[in-house]
Amino acid sequence: SQQGEEDPQALSIQEGENATMNCSYKTSINNLQWYRQNSGRGLVHLILIRSNEREKHSGRLRVTLDTSKKSSSLLITASRAADTASYFCAPSNDYKLSFGAGTTVTVRA
Amino acid sequence: KAGVTQTPRYLIKTRGQQVTLSCSPISGHRSVSWYQQTPGQGLQFLFEYFSETQRNKGNFPGRFSGRQFSNSRSEMNVSTLELGDSALYLCASSPGGQLEKLFFGSGTQLSVL
């Protein structure tokens, strides 16, 4: 299926450290997006990378995309307590974004 | 600009009843997507509407239906509720034809007793 699958399921890091999470998917895509969700609220869009791009940056976020391996990674540098949240990747195609179960990131002070 | 508004915020129903959830997208947005979120299954895609037309739907039974009005507001309906329908239902809007950025509402938390 097109659904993104995030790995790891959970991640606990110290404030100031980097957090890396991965996403795999199975079908062709137009783009891949990353979202953050705090405490069961609505998701917030973080970054979009198109299928013809390999890397993209936005502030402390860095996203890579490898369409040959059907995988993406999200790196959050210099993490802060406010980065504690669940992160979801969403491969996009055919008027549909398919989210996985997410990676829960806990940033310890 | 006001964000995506979902009503009601919380809902308690009993098995067998039906429920209608409402979503008002950001002004000017023509696409509305619906998702069901449960702890075990993550976010599951229900359907997406654009200019009153359903463009895609997920793998949910026919008890789940939706529609979009000419002002882009959308409703989803679940008939004959089951305990397993308890979930957070999220609505998201997007400006145009391609889903390049979804703006999510805070969701409707449905509990089926």
CSV table of C-alpha atoms in Angstrom, one decimal:
chain,number,residue,atom,x,y,z
A,1,SER,CA,0.0,0.0,0.0
A,2,GLN,CA,1.0,3.6,-0.2
A,3,GLN,CA,0.9,4.0,3.5
A,4,GLY,CA,4.0,5.4,5.1
A,5,GLU,CA,5.6,3.3,7.9
A,6,GLU,CA,7.8,5.2,10.4
A,7,ASP,CA,10.7,3.7,12.3
A,8,PRO,CA,11.4,3.7,15.2
A,9,GLN,CA,8.0,3.6,16.9
A,10,ALA,CA,9.5,5.6,19.8
A,11,LEU,CA,12.5,7.7,20.4
A,12,SER,CA,13.8,9.3,23.6
A,13,ILE,CA,16.6,11.8,23.5
A,14,GLN,CA,18.3,14.5,25.6
A,15,GLU,CA,17.7,18.1,24.9
A,16,GLY,CA,20.2,19.4,22.4
A,17,GLU,CA,20.7,16.0,20.7
A,18,ASN,CA,19.6,15.2,17.2
A,19,ALA,CA,16.6,13.0,16.4
A,20,THR,CA,16.4,10.9,13.3
A,21,MET,CA,13.3,9.0,12.1
A,22,ASN,CA,12.7,7.0,8.9
A,23,CYS,CA,9.8,6.3,6.7
A,24,SER,CA,9.3,3.6,4.1
A,25,TYR,CA,6.5,3.3,1.5
A,26,LYS,CA,5.6,0.9,-1.3
A,27,THR,CA,4.2,2.7,-4.3
A,28,SER,CA,5.2,5.7,-6.5
A,29,ILE,CA,4.5,9.1,-5.1
A,30,ASN,CA,4.1,12.7,-6.2
A,31,ASN,CA,5.6,14.0,-3.0
A,32,LEU,CA,6.2,13.0,0.6
A,33,GLN,CA,5.2,15.1,3.6
A,34,TRP,CA,6.0,15.1,7.3
A,35,TYR,CA,3.6,16.2,10.0
A,36,ARG,CA,3.8,16.7,13.8
A,37,GLN,CA,1.1,16.0,16.3
A,38,ASN,CA,1.0,17.1,19.9
A,39,SER,CA,-1.1,15.2,22.4
A,40,GLY,CA,-3.8,13.8,20.1
A,41,ARG,CA,-4.6,17.2,18.6
A,42,GLY,CA,-4.6,18.0,14.9
A,43,LEU,CA,-1.5,17.5,12.8
A,44,VAL,CA,0.7,20.3,11.7
A,45,HIS,CA,2.5,20.3,8.4
A,46,LEU,CA,6.3,20.4,8.7
A,47,ILE,CA,7.9,20.0,5.3
A,48,LEU,CA,7.2,18.6,1.8
A,49,ILE,CA,9.7,17.0,-0.5
A,50,ARG,CA,8.8,16.3,-4.1
A,51,SER,CA,9.6,13.0,-5.9
A,52,ASN,CA,12.4,14.7,-8.0
A,53,GLU,CA,14.1,16.2,-4.9
A,54,ARG,CA,16.7,14.4,-2.8
A,55,GLU,CA,17.1,16.7,0.2
A,56,LYS,CA,15.3,19.6,1.7
A,57,HIS,CA,15.9,21.9,4.8
A,58,SER,CA,13.6,24.0,6.9
A,59,GLY,CA,15.0,25.6,10.0
A,60,ARG,CA,16.2,22.7,12.2
A,61,LEU,CA,14.6,20.1,10.0
A,62,ARG,CA,16.3,18.1,7.3
A,63,VAL,CA,14.4,15.7,5.1
A,64,THR,CA,15.9,13.3,2.6
A,65,LEU,CA,14.1,11.2,0.0
A,66,ASP,CA,15.4,8.1,-1.9
A,67,THR,CA,12.7,7.1,-4.4
A,68,SER,CA,14.8,4.1,-5.5
A,69,LYS,CA,14.6,2.7,-2.0
A,70,LYS,CA,11.1,4.2,-1.4
A,71,SER,CA,12.3,5.7,1.8
A,72,SER,CA,12.7,9.1,3.5
A,73,SER,CA,14.2,10.4,6.7
A,74,LEU,CA,13.5,13.3,9.0
A,75,LEU,CA,16.3,14.8,11.1
A,76,ILE,CA,15.6,17.3,13.8
A,77,THR,CA,18.8,19.0,15.0
A,78,ALA,CA,19.5,20.5,18.4
A,79,SER,CA,16.2,19.2,19.8
A,80,ARG,CA,14.1,21.1,22.4
A,81,ALA,CA,11.5,20.1,24.9
A,82,ALA,CA,8.9,21.6,22.5
A,83,ASP,CA,9.8,19.0,19.9
A,84,THR,CA,8.2,16.3,22.1
A,85,ALA,CA,5.4,15.0,19.8
A,86,SER,CA,4.5,12.3,17.3
A,87,TYR,CA,5.9,12.6,13.8
A,88,PHE,CA,4.2,11.2,10.8
A,89,CYS,CA,5.3,10.7,7.2
A,90,ALA,CA,2.7,10.9,4.5
A,91,PRO,CA,3.4,9.7,0.9
A,92,SER,CA,1.1,11.5,-1.4
A,93,ASN,CA,-0.5,10.3,-4.7
A,94,ASP,CA,-3.9,10.2,-6.2
A,95,TYR,CA,-5.5,12.8,-4.0
A,96,LYS,CA,-4.6,10.9,-0.9
A,97,LEU,CA,-2.1,11.2,1.9
A,98,SER,CA,-1.5,8.0,3.7
A,99,PHE,CA,-0.1,8.3,7.2
A,100,GLY,CA,1.6,5.6,9.2
A,101,ALA,CA,1.4,5.0,12.9
A,102,GLY,CA,4.1,7.6,13.6
A,103,THR,CA,7.2,8.0,15.6
A,104,THR,CA,6.8,9.3,19.2
A,105,VAL,CA,9.7,11.5,20.2
A,106,THR,CA,10.3,12.4,23.8
A,107,VAL,CA,12.9,15.1,24.5
A,108,ARG,CA,14.2,15.0,28.0
A,109,ALA,CA,15.4,18.2,29.7
B,1,LYS,CA,-7.6,33.6,8.6
B,2,ALA,CA,-9.6,31.1,10.7
B,3,GLY,CA,-8.3,27.6,10.8
B,4,VAL,CA,-10.2,24.4,10.1
B,5,THR,CA,-13.2,24.0,12.5
B,6,GLN,CA,-14.6,20.7,13.5
B,7,THR,CA,-17.8,20.3,15.5
B,8,PRO,CA,-18.6,18.9,17.9
B,9,ARG,CA,-15.3,18.5,19.8
B,10,TYR,CA,-16.6,15.5,21.8
B,11,LEU,CA,-19.4,13.1,21.2
B,12,ILE,CA,-20.8,10.1,23.1
B,13,LYS,CA,-23.1,7.7,21.3
B,14,THR,CA,-24.4,4.2,21.9
B,15,ARG,CA,-24.1,1.2,19.6
B,16,GLY,CA,-26.5,1.3,16.7
B,17,GLN,CA,-27.0,5.0,16.6
B,18,GLN,CA,-25.8,7.2,13.8
B,19,VAL,CA,-23.6,10.3,14.0
B,20,THR,CA,-22.8,13.3,11.8
B,21,LEU,CA,-19.6,15.2,12.1
B,22,SER,CA,-19.0,18.6,10.6
B,23,CYS,CA,-15.9,20.3,9.1
B,24,SER,CA,-15.5,23.9,8.0
B,25,PRO,CA,-12.3,24.3,5.9
B,26,ILE,CA,-10.1,27.3,5.8
B,27,SER,CA,-11.7,30.0,3.6
B,28,GLY,CA,-10.8,29.4,0.0
B,29,HIS,CA,-9.8,25.8,0.4
B,30,ARG,CA,-11.7,23.5,-1.9
B,31,SER,CA,-10.3,20.1,-0.8
B,32,VAL,CA,-11.4,18.4,2.4
B,33,SER,CA,-10.0,15.0,3.7
B,34,TRP,CA,-11.2,12.9,6.6
B,35,TYR,CA,-9.1,10.6,8.7
B,36,GLN,CA,-9.9,8.2,11.6
B,37,GLN,CA,-7.2,8.0,14.3
B,38,THR,CA,-7.0,5.2,16.8
B,39,PRO,CA,-4.2,4.2,19.1
B,40,GLY,CA,-3.8,0.8,17.4
B,41,GLN,CA,-4.2,1.7,13.8
B,42,GLY,CA,-2.8,5.2,13.5
B,43,LEU,CA,-4.4,7.5,11.0
B,44,GLN,CA,-6.6,5.8,8.4
B,45,PHE,CA,-7.8,7.7,5.4
B,46,LEU,CA,-11.6,7.8,5.0
B,47,PHE,CA,-12.2,10.0,1.9
B,48,GLU,CA,-11.3,13.2,0.1
B,49,TYR,CA,-13.6,15.7,-1.5
B,50,PHE,CA,-12.8,18.5,-4.0
B,51,SER,CA,-15.5,20.8,-5.3
B,52,GLU,CA,-18.3,18.6,-4.0
B,53,THR,CA,-16.8,15.5,-5.7
B,54,GLN,CA,-15.3,12.5,-3.9
B,55,ARG,CA,-12.0,11.9,-5.5
B,56,ASN,CA,-10.7,9.1,-3.4
B,57,LYS,CA,-11.9,6.9,-0.6
B,58,GLY,CA,-10.2,4.5,1.8
B,59,ASN,CA,-11.1,1.0,2.8
B,60,PHE,CA,-14.0,1.6,5.2
B,61,PRO,CA,-17.4,0.0,5.2
B,62,GLY,CA,-20.4,1.7,3.6
B,63,ARG,CA,-21.5,2.8,7.0
B,64,PHE,CA,-19.0,5.6,6.6
B,65,SER,CA,-20.1,8.3,4.2
B,66,GLY,CA,-19.4,11.9,3.5
B,67,ARG,CA,-20.3,14.8,1.4
B,68,GLN,CA,-19.2,18.3,0.6
B,69,PHE,CA,-21.3,21.3,0.1
B,70,SER,CA,-20.9,24.2,-2.4
B,71,ASN,CA,-19.3,26.3,0.2
B,72,SER,CA,-16.7,23.6,0.7
B,73,ARG,CA,-18.0,22.6,4.2
B,74,SER,CA,-18.0,18.9,4.6
B,75,GLU,CA,-19.9,16.4,6.8
B,76,MET,CA,-19.2,12.8,7.5
B,77,ASN,CA,-21.8,10.3,8.7
B,78,VAL,CA,-21.4,7.0,10.4
B,79,SER,CA,-24.5,4.8,10.6
B,80,THR,CA,-25.1,1.9,12.9
B,81,LEU,CA,-22.3,2.7,15.2
B,82,GLU,CA,-20.0,0.0,16.5
B,83,LEU,CA,-17.7,0.0,19.6
B,84,GLY,CA,-14.8,-0.1,17.2
B,85,ASP,CA,-15.8,3.3,15.7
B,86,SER,CA,-14.6,5.0,18.8
B,87,ALA,CA,-11.8,7.2,17.6
B,88,LEU,CA,-10.6,10.7,16.9
B,89,TYR,CA,-11.9,11.9,13.6
B,90,LEU,CA,-9.8,14.5,11.9
B,91,CYS,CA,-10.6,16.7,9.0
B,92,ALA,CA,-8.1,18.5,6.9
B,93,SER,CA,-8.4,21.1,4.2
B,94,SER,CA,-6.1,22.0,1.3
B,95,PRO,CA,-6.2,24.9,-1.1
B,96,GLY,CA,-6.3,23.3,-4.5
B,97,GLY,CA,-6.2,20.3,-6.7
B,98,GLN,CA,-3.0,18.8,-5.5
B,99,LEU,CA,-2.7,17.8,-1.8
B,100,GLU,CA,0.5,19.6,-1.1
B,101,LYS,CA,-0.2,20.7,2.4
B,102,LEU,CA,-3.0,19.7,4.7
B,103,PHE,CA,-4.3,22.0,7.4
B,104,PHE,CA,-5.9,19.9,10.2
B,105,GLY,CA,-8.7,20.7,12.6
B,106,SER,CA,-8.5,19.6,16.2
B,107,GLY,CA,-10.8,16.7,15.6
B,108,THR,CA,-13.9,15.2,17.0
B,109,GLN,CA,-13.4,12.6,19.7
B,110,LEU,CA,-16.2,10.0,19.3
B,111,SER,CA,-16.9,7.5,22.0
B,112,VAL,CA,-19.3,4.7,21.3
B,113,LEU,CA,-20.7,2.9,24.4
